[in-house]
C-alpha positions as a LaTeX table, in Angstrom:
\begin{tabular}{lrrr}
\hline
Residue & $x$ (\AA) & $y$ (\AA) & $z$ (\AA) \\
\hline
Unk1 & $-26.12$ & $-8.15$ & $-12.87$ \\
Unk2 & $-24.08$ & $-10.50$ & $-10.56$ \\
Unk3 & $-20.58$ & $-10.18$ & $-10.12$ \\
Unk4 & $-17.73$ & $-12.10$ & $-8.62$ \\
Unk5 & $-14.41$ & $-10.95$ & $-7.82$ \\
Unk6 & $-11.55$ & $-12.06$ & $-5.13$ \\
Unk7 & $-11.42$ & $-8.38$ & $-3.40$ \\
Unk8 & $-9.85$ & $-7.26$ & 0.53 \\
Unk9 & $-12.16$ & $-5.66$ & 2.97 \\
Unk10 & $-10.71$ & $-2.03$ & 3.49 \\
Unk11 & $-13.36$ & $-0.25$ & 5.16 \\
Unk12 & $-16.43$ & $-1.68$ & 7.28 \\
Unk13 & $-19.12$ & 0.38 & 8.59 \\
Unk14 & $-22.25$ & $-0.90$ & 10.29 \\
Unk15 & $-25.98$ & 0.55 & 9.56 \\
Unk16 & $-28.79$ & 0.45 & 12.45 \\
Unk17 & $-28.87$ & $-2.68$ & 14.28 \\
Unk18 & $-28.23$ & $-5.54$ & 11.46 \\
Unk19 & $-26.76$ & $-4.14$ & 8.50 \\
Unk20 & $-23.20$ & $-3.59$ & 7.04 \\
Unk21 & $-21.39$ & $-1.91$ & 4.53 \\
Unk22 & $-17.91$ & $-2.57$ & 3.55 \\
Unk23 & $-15.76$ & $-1.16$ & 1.01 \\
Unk24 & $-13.77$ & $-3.68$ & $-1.31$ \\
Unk25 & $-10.53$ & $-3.16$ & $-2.73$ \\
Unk26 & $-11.23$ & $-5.35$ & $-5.82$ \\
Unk27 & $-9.01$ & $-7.00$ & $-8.55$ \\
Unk28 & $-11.46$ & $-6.02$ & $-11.11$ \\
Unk29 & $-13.52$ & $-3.22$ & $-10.48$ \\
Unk30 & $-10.96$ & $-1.08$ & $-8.09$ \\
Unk31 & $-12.86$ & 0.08 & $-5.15$ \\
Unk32 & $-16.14$ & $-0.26$ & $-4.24$ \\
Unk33 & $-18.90$ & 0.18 & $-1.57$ \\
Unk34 & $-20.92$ & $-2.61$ & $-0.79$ \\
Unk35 & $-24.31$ & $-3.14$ & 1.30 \\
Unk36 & $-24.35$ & $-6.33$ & 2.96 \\
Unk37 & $-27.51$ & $-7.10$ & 5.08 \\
Unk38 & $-28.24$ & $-8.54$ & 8.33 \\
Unk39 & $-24.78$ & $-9.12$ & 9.53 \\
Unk40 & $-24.87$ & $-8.91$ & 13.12 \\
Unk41 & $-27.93$ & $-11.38$ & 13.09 \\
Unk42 & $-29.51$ & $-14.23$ & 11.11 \\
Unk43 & $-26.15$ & $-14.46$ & 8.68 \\
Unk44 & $-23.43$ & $-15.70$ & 10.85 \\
Unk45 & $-21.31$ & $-16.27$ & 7.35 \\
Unk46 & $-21.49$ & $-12.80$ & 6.79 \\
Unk47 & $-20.28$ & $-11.76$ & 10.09 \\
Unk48 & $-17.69$ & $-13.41$ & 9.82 \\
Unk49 & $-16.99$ & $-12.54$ & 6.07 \\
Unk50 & $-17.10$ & $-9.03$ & 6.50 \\
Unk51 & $-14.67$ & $-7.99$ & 8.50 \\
Unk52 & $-11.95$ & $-5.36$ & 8.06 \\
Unk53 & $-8.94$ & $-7.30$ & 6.14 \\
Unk54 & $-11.12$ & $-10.48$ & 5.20 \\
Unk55 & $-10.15$ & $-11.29$ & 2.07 \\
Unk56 & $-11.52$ & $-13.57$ & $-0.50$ \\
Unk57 & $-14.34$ & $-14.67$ & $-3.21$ \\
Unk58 & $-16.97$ & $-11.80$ & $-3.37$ \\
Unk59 & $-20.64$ & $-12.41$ & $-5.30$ \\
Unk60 & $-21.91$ & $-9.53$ & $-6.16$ \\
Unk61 & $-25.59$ & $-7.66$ & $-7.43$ \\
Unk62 & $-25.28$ & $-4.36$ & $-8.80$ \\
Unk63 & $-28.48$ & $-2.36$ & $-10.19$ \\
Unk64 & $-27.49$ & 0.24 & $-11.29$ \\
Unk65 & $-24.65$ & 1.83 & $-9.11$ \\
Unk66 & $-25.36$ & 0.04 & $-5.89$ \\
Unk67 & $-23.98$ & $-3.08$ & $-4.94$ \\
Unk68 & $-25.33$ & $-5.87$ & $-2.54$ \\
Unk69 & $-23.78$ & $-8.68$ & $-1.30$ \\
Unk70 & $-25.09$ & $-11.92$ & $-1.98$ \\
Unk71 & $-21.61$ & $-14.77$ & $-0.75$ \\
Unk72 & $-18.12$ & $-14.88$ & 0.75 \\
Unk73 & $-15.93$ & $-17.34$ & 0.00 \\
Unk74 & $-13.32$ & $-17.06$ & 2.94 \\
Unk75 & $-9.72$ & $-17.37$ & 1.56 \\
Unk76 & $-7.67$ & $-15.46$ & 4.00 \\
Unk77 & $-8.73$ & $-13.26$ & 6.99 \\
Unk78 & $-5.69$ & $-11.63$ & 8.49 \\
Unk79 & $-6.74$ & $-12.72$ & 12.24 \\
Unk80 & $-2.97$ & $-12.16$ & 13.46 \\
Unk81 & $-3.21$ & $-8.64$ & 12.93 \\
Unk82 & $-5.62$ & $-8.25$ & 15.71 \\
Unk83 & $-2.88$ & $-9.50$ & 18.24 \\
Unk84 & $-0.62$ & $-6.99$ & 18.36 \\
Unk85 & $-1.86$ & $-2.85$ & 18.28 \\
Unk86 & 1.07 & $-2.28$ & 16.90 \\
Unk87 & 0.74 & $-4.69$ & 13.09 \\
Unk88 & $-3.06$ & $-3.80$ & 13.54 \\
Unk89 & $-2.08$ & 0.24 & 13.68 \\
Unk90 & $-0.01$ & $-0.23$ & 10.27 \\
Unk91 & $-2.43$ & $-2.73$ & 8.77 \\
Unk92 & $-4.96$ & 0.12 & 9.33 \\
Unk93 & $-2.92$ & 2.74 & 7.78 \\
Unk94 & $-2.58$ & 0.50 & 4.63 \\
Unk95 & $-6.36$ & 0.13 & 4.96 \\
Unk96 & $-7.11$ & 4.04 & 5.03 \\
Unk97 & $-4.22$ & 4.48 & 2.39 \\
Unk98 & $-6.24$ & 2.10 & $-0.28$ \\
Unk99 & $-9.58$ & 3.87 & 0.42 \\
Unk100 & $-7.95$ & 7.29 & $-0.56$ \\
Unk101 & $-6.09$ & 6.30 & $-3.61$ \\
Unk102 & $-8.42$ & 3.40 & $-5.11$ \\
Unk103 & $-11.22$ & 4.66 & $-7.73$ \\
Unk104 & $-14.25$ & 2.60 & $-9.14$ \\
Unk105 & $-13.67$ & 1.02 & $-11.92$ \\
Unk106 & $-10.10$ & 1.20 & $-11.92$ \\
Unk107 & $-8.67$ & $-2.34$ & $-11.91$ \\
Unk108 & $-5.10$ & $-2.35$ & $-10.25$ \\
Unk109 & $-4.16$ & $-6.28$ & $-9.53$ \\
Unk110 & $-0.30$ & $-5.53$ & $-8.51$ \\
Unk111 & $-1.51$ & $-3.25$ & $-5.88$ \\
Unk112 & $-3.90$ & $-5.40$ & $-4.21$ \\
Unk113 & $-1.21$ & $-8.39$ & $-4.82$ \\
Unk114 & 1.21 & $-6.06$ & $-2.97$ \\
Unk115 & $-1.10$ & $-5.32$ & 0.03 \\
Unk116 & $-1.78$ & $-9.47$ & $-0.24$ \\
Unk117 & 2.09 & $-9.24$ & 0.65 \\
Unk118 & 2.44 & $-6.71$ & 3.28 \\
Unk119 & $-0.26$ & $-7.86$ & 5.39 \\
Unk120 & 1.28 & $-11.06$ & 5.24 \\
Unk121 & 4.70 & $-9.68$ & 6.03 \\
Unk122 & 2.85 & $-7.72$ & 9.19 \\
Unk123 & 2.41 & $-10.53$ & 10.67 \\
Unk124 & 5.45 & $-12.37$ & 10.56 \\
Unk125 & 7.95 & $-9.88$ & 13.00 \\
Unk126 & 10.71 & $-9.87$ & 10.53 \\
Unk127 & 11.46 & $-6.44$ & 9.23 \\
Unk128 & 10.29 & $-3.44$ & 11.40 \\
Unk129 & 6.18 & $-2.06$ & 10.59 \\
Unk130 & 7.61 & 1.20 & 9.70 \\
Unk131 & 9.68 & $-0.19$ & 7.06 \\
Unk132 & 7.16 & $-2.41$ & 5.74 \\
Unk133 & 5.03 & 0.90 & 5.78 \\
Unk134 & 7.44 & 3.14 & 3.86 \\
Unk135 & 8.42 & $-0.03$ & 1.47 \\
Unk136 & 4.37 & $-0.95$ & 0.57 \\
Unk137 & 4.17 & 2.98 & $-0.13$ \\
Unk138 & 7.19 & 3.38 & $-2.45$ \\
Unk139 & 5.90 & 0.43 & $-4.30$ \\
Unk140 & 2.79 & 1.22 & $-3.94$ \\
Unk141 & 3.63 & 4.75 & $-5.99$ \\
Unk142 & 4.97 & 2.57 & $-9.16$ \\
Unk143 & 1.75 & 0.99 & $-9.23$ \\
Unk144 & $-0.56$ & 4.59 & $-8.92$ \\
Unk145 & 1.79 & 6.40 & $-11.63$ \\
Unk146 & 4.17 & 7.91 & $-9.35$ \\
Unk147 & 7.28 & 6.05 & $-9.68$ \\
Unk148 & 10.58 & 7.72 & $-8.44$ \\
Unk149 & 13.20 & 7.72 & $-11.21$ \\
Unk150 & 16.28 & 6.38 & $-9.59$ \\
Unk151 & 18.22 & 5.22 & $-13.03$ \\
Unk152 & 18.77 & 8.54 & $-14.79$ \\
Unk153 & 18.96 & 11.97 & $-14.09$ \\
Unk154 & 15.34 & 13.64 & $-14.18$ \\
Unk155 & 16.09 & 16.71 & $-15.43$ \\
Unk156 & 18.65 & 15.98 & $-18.24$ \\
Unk157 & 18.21 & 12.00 & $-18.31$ \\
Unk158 & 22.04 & 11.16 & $-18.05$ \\
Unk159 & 22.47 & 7.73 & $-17.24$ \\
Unk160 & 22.91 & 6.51 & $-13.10$ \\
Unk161 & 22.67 & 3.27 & $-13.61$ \\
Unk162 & 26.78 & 2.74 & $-12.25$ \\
Unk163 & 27.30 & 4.99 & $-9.47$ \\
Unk164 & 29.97 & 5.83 & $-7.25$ \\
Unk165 & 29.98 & 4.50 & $-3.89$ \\
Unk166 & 31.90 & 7.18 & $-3.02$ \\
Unk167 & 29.53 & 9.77 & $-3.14$ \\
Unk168 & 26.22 & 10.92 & $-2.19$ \\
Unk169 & 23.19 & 11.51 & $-4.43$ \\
Unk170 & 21.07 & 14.24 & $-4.89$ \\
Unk171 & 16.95 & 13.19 & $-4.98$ \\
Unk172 & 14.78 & 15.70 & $-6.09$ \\
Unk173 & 11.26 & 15.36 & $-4.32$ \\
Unk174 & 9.59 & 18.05 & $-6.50$ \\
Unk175 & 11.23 & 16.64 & $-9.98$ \\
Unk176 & 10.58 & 13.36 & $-8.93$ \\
Unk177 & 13.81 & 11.38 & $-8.79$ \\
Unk178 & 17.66 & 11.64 & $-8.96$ \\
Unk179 & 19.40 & 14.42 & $-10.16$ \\
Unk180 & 22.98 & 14.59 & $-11.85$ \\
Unk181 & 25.70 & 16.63 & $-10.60$ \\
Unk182 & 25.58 & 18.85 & $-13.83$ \\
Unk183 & 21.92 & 20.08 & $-13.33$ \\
Unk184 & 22.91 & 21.12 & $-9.85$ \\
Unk185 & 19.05 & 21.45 & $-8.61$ \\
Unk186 & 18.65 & 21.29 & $-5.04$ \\
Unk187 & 17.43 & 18.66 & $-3.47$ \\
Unk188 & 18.09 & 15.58 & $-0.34$ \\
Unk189 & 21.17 & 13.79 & $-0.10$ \\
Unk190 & 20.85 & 10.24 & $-0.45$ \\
Unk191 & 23.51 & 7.63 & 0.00 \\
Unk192 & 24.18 & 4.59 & $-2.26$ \\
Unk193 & 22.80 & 2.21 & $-0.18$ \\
Unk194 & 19.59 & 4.08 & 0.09 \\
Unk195 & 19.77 & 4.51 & $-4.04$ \\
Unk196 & 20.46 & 0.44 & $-4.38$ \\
Unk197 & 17.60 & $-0.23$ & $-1.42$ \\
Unk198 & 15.39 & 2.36 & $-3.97$ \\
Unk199 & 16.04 & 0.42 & $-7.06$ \\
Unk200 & 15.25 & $-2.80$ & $-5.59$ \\
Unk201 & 11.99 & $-2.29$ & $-3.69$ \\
Unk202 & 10.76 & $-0.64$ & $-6.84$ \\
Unk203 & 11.66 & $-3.31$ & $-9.21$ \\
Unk204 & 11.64 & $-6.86$ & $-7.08$ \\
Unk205 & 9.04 & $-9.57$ & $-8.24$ \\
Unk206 & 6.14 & $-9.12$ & $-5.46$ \\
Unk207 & 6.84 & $-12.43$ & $-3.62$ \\
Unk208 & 10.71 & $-11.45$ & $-2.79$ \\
Unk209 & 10.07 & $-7.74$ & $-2.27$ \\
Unk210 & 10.75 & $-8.44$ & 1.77 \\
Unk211 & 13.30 & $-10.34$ & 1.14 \\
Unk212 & 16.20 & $-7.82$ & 2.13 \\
Unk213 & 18.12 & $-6.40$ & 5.32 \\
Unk214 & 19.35 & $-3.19$ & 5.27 \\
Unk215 & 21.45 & $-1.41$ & 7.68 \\
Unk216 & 19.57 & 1.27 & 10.71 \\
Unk217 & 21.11 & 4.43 & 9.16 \\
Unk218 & 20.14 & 3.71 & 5.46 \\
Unk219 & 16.60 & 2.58 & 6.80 \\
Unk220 & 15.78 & 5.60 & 8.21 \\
Unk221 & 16.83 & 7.21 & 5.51 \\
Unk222 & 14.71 & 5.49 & 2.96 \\
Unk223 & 12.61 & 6.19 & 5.18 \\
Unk224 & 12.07 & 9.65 & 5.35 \\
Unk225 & 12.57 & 10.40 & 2.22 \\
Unk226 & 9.79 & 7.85 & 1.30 \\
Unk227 & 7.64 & 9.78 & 3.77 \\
Unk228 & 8.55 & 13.16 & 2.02 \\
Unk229 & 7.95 & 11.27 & $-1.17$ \\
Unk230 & 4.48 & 9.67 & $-0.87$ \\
Unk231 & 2.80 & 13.39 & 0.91 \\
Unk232 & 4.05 & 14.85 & $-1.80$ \\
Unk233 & 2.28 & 13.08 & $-4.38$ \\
Unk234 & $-0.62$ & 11.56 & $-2.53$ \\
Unk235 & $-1.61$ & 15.01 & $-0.65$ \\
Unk236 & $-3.35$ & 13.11 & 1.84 \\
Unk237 & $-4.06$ & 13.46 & 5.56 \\
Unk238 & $-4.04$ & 10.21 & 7.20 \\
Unk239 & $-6.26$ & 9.79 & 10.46 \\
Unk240 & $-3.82$ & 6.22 & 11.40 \\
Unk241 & $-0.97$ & 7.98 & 10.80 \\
Unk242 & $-1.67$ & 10.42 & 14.01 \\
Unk243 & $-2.26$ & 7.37 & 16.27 \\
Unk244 & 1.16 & 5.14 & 14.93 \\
Unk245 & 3.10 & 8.62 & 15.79 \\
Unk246 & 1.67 & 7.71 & 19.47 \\
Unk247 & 3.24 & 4.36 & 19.65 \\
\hline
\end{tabular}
């Protein structure tokens, strides 16, 4: 069976002396691990197609559960990562993030339009790495089924949609979103401008979700309470993650 899919290289790994595989993150079969042959000699295409963050037109053959490459069409490769450690450190952490929460066979087109997005934003020096990292992982948890309720009240489901500026908010890591002064459940403080910076990384259309400025204290409070957030739910330990601590 052939197959052809636009897909982002996530993972690359090479075999003996000529041969590659790479994992895909794909916009219609999720995840999956490819074999492409002679790489590093008589297919100069390939070389250059299958590199970490190359993303593009993939043809396919699967038999049975294998796949082989057989083409790349080139549409975007990502090169300015590579020019800084630091955008290549957080690119890779998106990378590693994709290849633990991506399945087989489970199509997910606004996360891999999302990653389309943050790589892109990487590279551009606008808004900090860190909070492109903490704002591609909050949106990212919408998209995998863990989206933070920051509208109602979790427990009882009264209505936060007006909120007083006044006050501070209680977010409930364990009960998954805001929590109402009524409940009284323990939880983090959060501050209105962190609540209004929630609502709208959550809920922007993809192509204006960097669009924003937000002040230093409310970023590193969305911050680490996105951080909190995503191990929570993901339960994942990520090897980037130990070297960006580093920087």
């Amino acid at each position: 069976m052939i197959l052809n899919t636009r897909a982002i290289i996530i993972k690359e790994f090479t075999v003996g002396e000529g041969d590659k595989y790479i994992s895909l993150f794909s916009d219609k079969f999720g995840r999956i691990n490819v074999s492409a042959k002679g790489t590093n000699h008589y297919n100069k295409g390939f070389t250059a197609g299958t590199q970490l963050f190359v993303y593009g037109n993939f043809n396919i053959k699967k038999t049975g559960d294998t796949y082989k490459l057989l083409n790349i069409e080139i549409m975007k490769t990502f090169h300015k990562l590579r020019n800084d450690i630091v955008a290549l450190s957080y690119a890779s952490f998106i990378a590693e993030f994709l290849n633990e929460v991506t399945k087989e066979n489970s199509s997910n087109k606004n996360l891999l339009t999302l990653t389309l997005y943050t790589l892109h934003e990487i590279t551009k020096n606008k808004l900090s790495s860190k909070l492109i990292r903490f704002v591609f992982e909050m949106r990212a948890m919408r998209y995998l089924g863990f989206m933070p309720n920051v509208i109602t009240c979790t427990k009882c489901e009264k209505d936060l949609q007006t909120i007083n500026i006044q006050k501070k908010y209680i977010f409930s890591i364990e009960n998954g979103g805001l929590i109402c002064d009524e409940c009284n459940i323990k939880g983090l403080r959060l501050s209105v401008g962190t609540i209004y910076a929630f609502r709208y990384i959550l809920n922007a259309p993809l192509k204006e979700l960097y669009h924003f400025s937000i002040i230093s204290n409310l970023a590193i409070e969305f911050c680490s309470i996105s951080e909190k957030y995503s191990q929570y739910y993901i339960e994942k330990d990520f090897k980037t993650l130990q070297f960006i601590n580093c920087l």
